[in-house]
Coordinates of C-alpha atoms and ligand atoms in Angstrom, one line a residue:
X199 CA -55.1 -81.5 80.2
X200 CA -56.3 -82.8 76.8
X201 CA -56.3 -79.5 74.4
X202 CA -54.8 -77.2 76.2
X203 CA -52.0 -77.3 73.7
X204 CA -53.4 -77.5 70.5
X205 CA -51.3 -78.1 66.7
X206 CA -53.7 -76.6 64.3
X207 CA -51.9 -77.3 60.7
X208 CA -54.1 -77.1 57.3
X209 CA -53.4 -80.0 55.5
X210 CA -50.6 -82.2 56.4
X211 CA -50.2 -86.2 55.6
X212 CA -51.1 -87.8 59.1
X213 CA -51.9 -85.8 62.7
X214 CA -50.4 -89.4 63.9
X215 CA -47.2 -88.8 62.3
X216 CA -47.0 -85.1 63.2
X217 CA -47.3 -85.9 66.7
X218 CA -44.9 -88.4 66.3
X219 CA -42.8 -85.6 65.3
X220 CA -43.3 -84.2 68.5
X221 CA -43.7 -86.5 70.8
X222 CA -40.3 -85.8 73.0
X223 CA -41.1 -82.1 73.4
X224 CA -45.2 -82.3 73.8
X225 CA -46.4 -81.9 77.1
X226 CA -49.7 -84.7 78.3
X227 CA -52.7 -84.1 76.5
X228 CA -50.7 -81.8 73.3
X229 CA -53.4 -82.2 70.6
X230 CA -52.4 -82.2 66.9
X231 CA -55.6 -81.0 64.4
X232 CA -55.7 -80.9 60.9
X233 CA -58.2 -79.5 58.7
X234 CA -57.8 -82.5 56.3
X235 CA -55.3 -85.3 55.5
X236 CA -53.5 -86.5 52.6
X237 CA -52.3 -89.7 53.8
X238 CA -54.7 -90.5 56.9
X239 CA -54.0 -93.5 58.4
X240 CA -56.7 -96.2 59.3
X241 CA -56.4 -99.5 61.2
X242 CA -54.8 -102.4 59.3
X243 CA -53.2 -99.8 56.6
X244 CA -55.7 -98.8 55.5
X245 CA -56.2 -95.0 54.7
X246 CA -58.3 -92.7 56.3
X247 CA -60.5 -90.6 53.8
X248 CA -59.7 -87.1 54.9
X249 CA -61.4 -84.4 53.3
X250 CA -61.9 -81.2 54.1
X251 CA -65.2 -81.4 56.2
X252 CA -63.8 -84.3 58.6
X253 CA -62.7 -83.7 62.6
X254 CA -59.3 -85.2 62.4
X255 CA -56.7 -84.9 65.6
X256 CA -54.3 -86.9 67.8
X257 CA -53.9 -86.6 71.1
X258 CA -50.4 -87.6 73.3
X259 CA -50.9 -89.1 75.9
X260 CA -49.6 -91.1 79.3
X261 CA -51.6 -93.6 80.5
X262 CA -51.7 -96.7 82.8
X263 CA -53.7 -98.3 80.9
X264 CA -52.8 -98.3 77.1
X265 CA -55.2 -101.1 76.3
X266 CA -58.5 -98.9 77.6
X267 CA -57.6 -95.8 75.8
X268 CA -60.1 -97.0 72.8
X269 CA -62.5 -97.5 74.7
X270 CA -62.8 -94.2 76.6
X271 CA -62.0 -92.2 73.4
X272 CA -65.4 -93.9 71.4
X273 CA -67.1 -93.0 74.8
X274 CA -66.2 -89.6 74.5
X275 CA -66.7 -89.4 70.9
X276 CA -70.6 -90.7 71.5
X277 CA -71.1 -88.2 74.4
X278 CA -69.9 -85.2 72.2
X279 CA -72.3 -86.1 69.7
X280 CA -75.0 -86.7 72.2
X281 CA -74.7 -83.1 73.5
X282 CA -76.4 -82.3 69.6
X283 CA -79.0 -85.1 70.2
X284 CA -77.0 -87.1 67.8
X285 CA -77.0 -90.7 69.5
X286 CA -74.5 -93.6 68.2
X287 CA -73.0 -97.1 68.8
X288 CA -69.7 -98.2 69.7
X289 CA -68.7 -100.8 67.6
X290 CA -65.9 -102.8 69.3
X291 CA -62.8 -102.4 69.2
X292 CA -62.9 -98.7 68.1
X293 CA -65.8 -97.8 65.5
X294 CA -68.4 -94.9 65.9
X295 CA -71.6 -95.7 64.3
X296 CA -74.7 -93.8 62.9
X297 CA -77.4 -95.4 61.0
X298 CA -75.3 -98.6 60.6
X299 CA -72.6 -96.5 59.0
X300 CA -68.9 -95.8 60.6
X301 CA -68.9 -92.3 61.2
X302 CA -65.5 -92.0 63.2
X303 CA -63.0 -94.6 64.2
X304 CA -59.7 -94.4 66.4
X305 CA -56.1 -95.4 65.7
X306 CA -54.1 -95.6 68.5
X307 CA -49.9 -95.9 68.3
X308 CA -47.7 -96.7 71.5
X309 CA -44.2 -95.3 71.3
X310 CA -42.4 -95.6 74.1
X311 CA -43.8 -94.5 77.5
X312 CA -46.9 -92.5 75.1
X313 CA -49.8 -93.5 73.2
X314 CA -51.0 -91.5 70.4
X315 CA -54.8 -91.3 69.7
X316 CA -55.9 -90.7 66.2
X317 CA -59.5 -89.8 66.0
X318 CA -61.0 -89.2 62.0
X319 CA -64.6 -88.3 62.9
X320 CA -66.7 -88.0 59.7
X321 CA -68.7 -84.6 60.5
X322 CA -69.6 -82.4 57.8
X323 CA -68.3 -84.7 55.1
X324 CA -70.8 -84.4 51.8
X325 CA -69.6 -86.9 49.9
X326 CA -67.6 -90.6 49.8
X327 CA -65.5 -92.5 47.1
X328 CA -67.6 -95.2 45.9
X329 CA -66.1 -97.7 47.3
X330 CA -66.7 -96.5 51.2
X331 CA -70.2 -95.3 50.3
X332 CA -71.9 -98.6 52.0
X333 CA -69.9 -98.7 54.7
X334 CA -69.2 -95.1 55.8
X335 CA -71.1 -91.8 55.7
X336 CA -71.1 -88.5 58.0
X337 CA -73.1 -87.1 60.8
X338 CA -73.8 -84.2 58.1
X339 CA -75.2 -87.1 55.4
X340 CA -77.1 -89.3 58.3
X341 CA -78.5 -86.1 60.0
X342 CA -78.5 -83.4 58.3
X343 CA -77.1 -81.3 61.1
X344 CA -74.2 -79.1 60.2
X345 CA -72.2 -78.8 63.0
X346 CA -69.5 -76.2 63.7
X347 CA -66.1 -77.9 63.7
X348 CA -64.5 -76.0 66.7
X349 CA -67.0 -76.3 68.5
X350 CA -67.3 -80.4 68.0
X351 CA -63.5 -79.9 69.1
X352 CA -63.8 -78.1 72.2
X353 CA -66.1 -80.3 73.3
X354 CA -64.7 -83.6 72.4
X355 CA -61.4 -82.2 74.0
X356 CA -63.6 -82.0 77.4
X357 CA -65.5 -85.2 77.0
X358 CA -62.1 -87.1 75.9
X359 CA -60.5 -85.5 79.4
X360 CA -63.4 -86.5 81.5
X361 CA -63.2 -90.0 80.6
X362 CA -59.2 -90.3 80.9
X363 CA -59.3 -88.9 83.9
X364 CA -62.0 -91.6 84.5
X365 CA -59.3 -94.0 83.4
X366 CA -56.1 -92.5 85.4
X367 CA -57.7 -92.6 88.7
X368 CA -58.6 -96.3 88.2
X369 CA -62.0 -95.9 88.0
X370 CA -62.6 -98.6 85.3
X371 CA -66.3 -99.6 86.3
X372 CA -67.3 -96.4 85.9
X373 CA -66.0 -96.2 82.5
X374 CA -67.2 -99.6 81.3
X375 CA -70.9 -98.5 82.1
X376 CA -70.9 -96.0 79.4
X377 CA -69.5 -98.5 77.4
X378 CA -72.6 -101.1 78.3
X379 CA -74.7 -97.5 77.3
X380 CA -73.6 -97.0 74.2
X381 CA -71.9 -99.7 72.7
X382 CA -73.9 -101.9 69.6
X383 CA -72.2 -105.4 70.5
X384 CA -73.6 -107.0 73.3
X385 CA -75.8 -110.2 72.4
X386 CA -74.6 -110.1 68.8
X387 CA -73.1 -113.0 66.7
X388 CA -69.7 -111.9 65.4
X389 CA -66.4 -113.0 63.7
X390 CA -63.4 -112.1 65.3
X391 CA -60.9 -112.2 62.2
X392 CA -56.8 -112.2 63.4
X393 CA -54.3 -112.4 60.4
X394 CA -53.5 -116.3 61.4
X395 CA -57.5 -117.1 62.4
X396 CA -60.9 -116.0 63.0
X397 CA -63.5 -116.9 66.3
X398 CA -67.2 -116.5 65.9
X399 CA -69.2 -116.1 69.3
X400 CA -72.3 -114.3 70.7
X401 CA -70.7 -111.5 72.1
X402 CA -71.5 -111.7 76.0
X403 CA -69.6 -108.6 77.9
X404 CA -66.4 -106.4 77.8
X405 CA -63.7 -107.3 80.7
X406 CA -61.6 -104.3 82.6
X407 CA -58.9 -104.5 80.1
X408 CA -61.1 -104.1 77.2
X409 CA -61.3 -107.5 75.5
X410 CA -64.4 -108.4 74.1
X411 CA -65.8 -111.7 75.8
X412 CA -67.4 -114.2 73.3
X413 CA -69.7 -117.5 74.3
X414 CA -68.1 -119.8 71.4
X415 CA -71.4 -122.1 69.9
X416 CA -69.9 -124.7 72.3
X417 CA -70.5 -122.7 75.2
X418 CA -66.5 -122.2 75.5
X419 CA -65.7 -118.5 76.7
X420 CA -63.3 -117.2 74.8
X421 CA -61.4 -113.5 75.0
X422 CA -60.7 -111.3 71.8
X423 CA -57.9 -108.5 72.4
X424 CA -57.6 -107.5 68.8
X425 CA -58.7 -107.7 65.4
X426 CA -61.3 -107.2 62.7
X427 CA -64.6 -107.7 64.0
X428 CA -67.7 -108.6 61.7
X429 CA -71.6 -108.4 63.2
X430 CA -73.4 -111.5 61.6
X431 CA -76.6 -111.4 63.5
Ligands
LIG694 C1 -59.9 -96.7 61.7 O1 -59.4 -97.3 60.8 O2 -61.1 -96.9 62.1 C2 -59.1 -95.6 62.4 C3 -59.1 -94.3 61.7 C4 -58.3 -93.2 62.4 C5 -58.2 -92.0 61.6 C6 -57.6 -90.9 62.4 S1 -57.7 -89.3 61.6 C7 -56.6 -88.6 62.7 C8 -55.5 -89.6 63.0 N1 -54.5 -89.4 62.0 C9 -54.4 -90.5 61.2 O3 -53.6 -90.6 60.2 N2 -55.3 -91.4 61.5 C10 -56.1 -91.0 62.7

């Protein structure tokens, strides 16, 4: 069960790379949680801003279906926020947004048999290097709404075990329609950007293993599985 074995550490570098530490001896659903981070790890390299402030944990995990555990961790990171009347987007593959503004985002590692989920959720956050300041921001900056940080936990523990339960007893559909709820994508123009080429498409549904299906300006249907993905219209 997700949390009932919970790491909580003050600052350390990386929760992924703790639990990496970990890993043989952790039992499913061991939860690593660190008040902040001082090298937090985002997709591509880049790093997480970890502050104090910021929800940031990892989760070990077994699963059947590596590929979906994105998806049902931004599903259970919009439902949290929802219980607080605090609705946002999924921005495919693995963004959480508010206002137009990533507010959490998920890095997930396979090693071995287990899949680590990294979750950085922006909560109480009261300020952002310069640089981020367009693109990211907090639920505390876009709402106002302080929330307790334990509290968030607990409750994103459940939500997160609810939807990979969802996922281990193959109930996919399920799942995928509280994608369809929350996610921003659908009907949108995007570019797809892989490091050796980009595809641009109207975005036109999600499939069971969580690829993003694109209608190409041709009318071709294409798949994405991975990358950077930029909303044009
Ligand atoms: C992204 O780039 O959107 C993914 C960000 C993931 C950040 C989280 S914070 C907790 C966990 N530990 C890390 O070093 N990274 C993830």
């Amino acid at each position: 069960m997700i949390g009932e074995q919970v790491y909580r550490l003050e600052e350390i570098e990386s929760t992924n790379e703790y639990a990496k530490s970990i890993l043989s001896d952790a039992v499913n659903g061991t939860v690593v949680y660190a008040e902040s981070q001082s090298a937090g790890k985002g997709r591509f390299g880049k790093v997480w801003y970890s502050p104090r402030g910021g929800l940031y944990i990892s989760v070990i995990l077994k699963t059947k279906k590596p590929e979906l555990i994105p998806i049902m961790a931004g599903i259970g990171i919009c439902e949290t926020l929802n219980r607080y009347d605090i609705l946002t987007g999924i921005k495919w593959p693995n963004d959480i947004m508010l206002n137009n503004k990533k507010i959490a985002g998920v890095l997930t590692e396979i090693i071995d048999d287990k899949i680590i989920l990294g979750i950085g959720l922006n909560l109480n956050i009261v300020d952002f290097p310069e640089e981020l300041k367009e693109q990211a921001s907090s639920v505390l900056l876009e709402t106002k709404k302080h929330l307790d940080q334990i509290t968030v936990f607990q409750g994103l523990c459940s939500e997160l075990n609810r939807f990979y339960n969802l996922l281990e007893s193959a109930r996919i559909t399920e799942l995928l329609l509280m994608w369809y709820h929350y996610t921003i994508m659908l009907g949108k123009n995007v570019v797809i950007e892989l490091p050796d080429k980009s595809m641009q498409g109207r975005v036109i549904d999600i499939d069971q293993d969580g690829a993003l299906i694109l209608m190409l300006p041709g009318g071709k249907i294409e798949r994405a599985v991975a990358g950077n993905c930029r909303i044009i219209k």
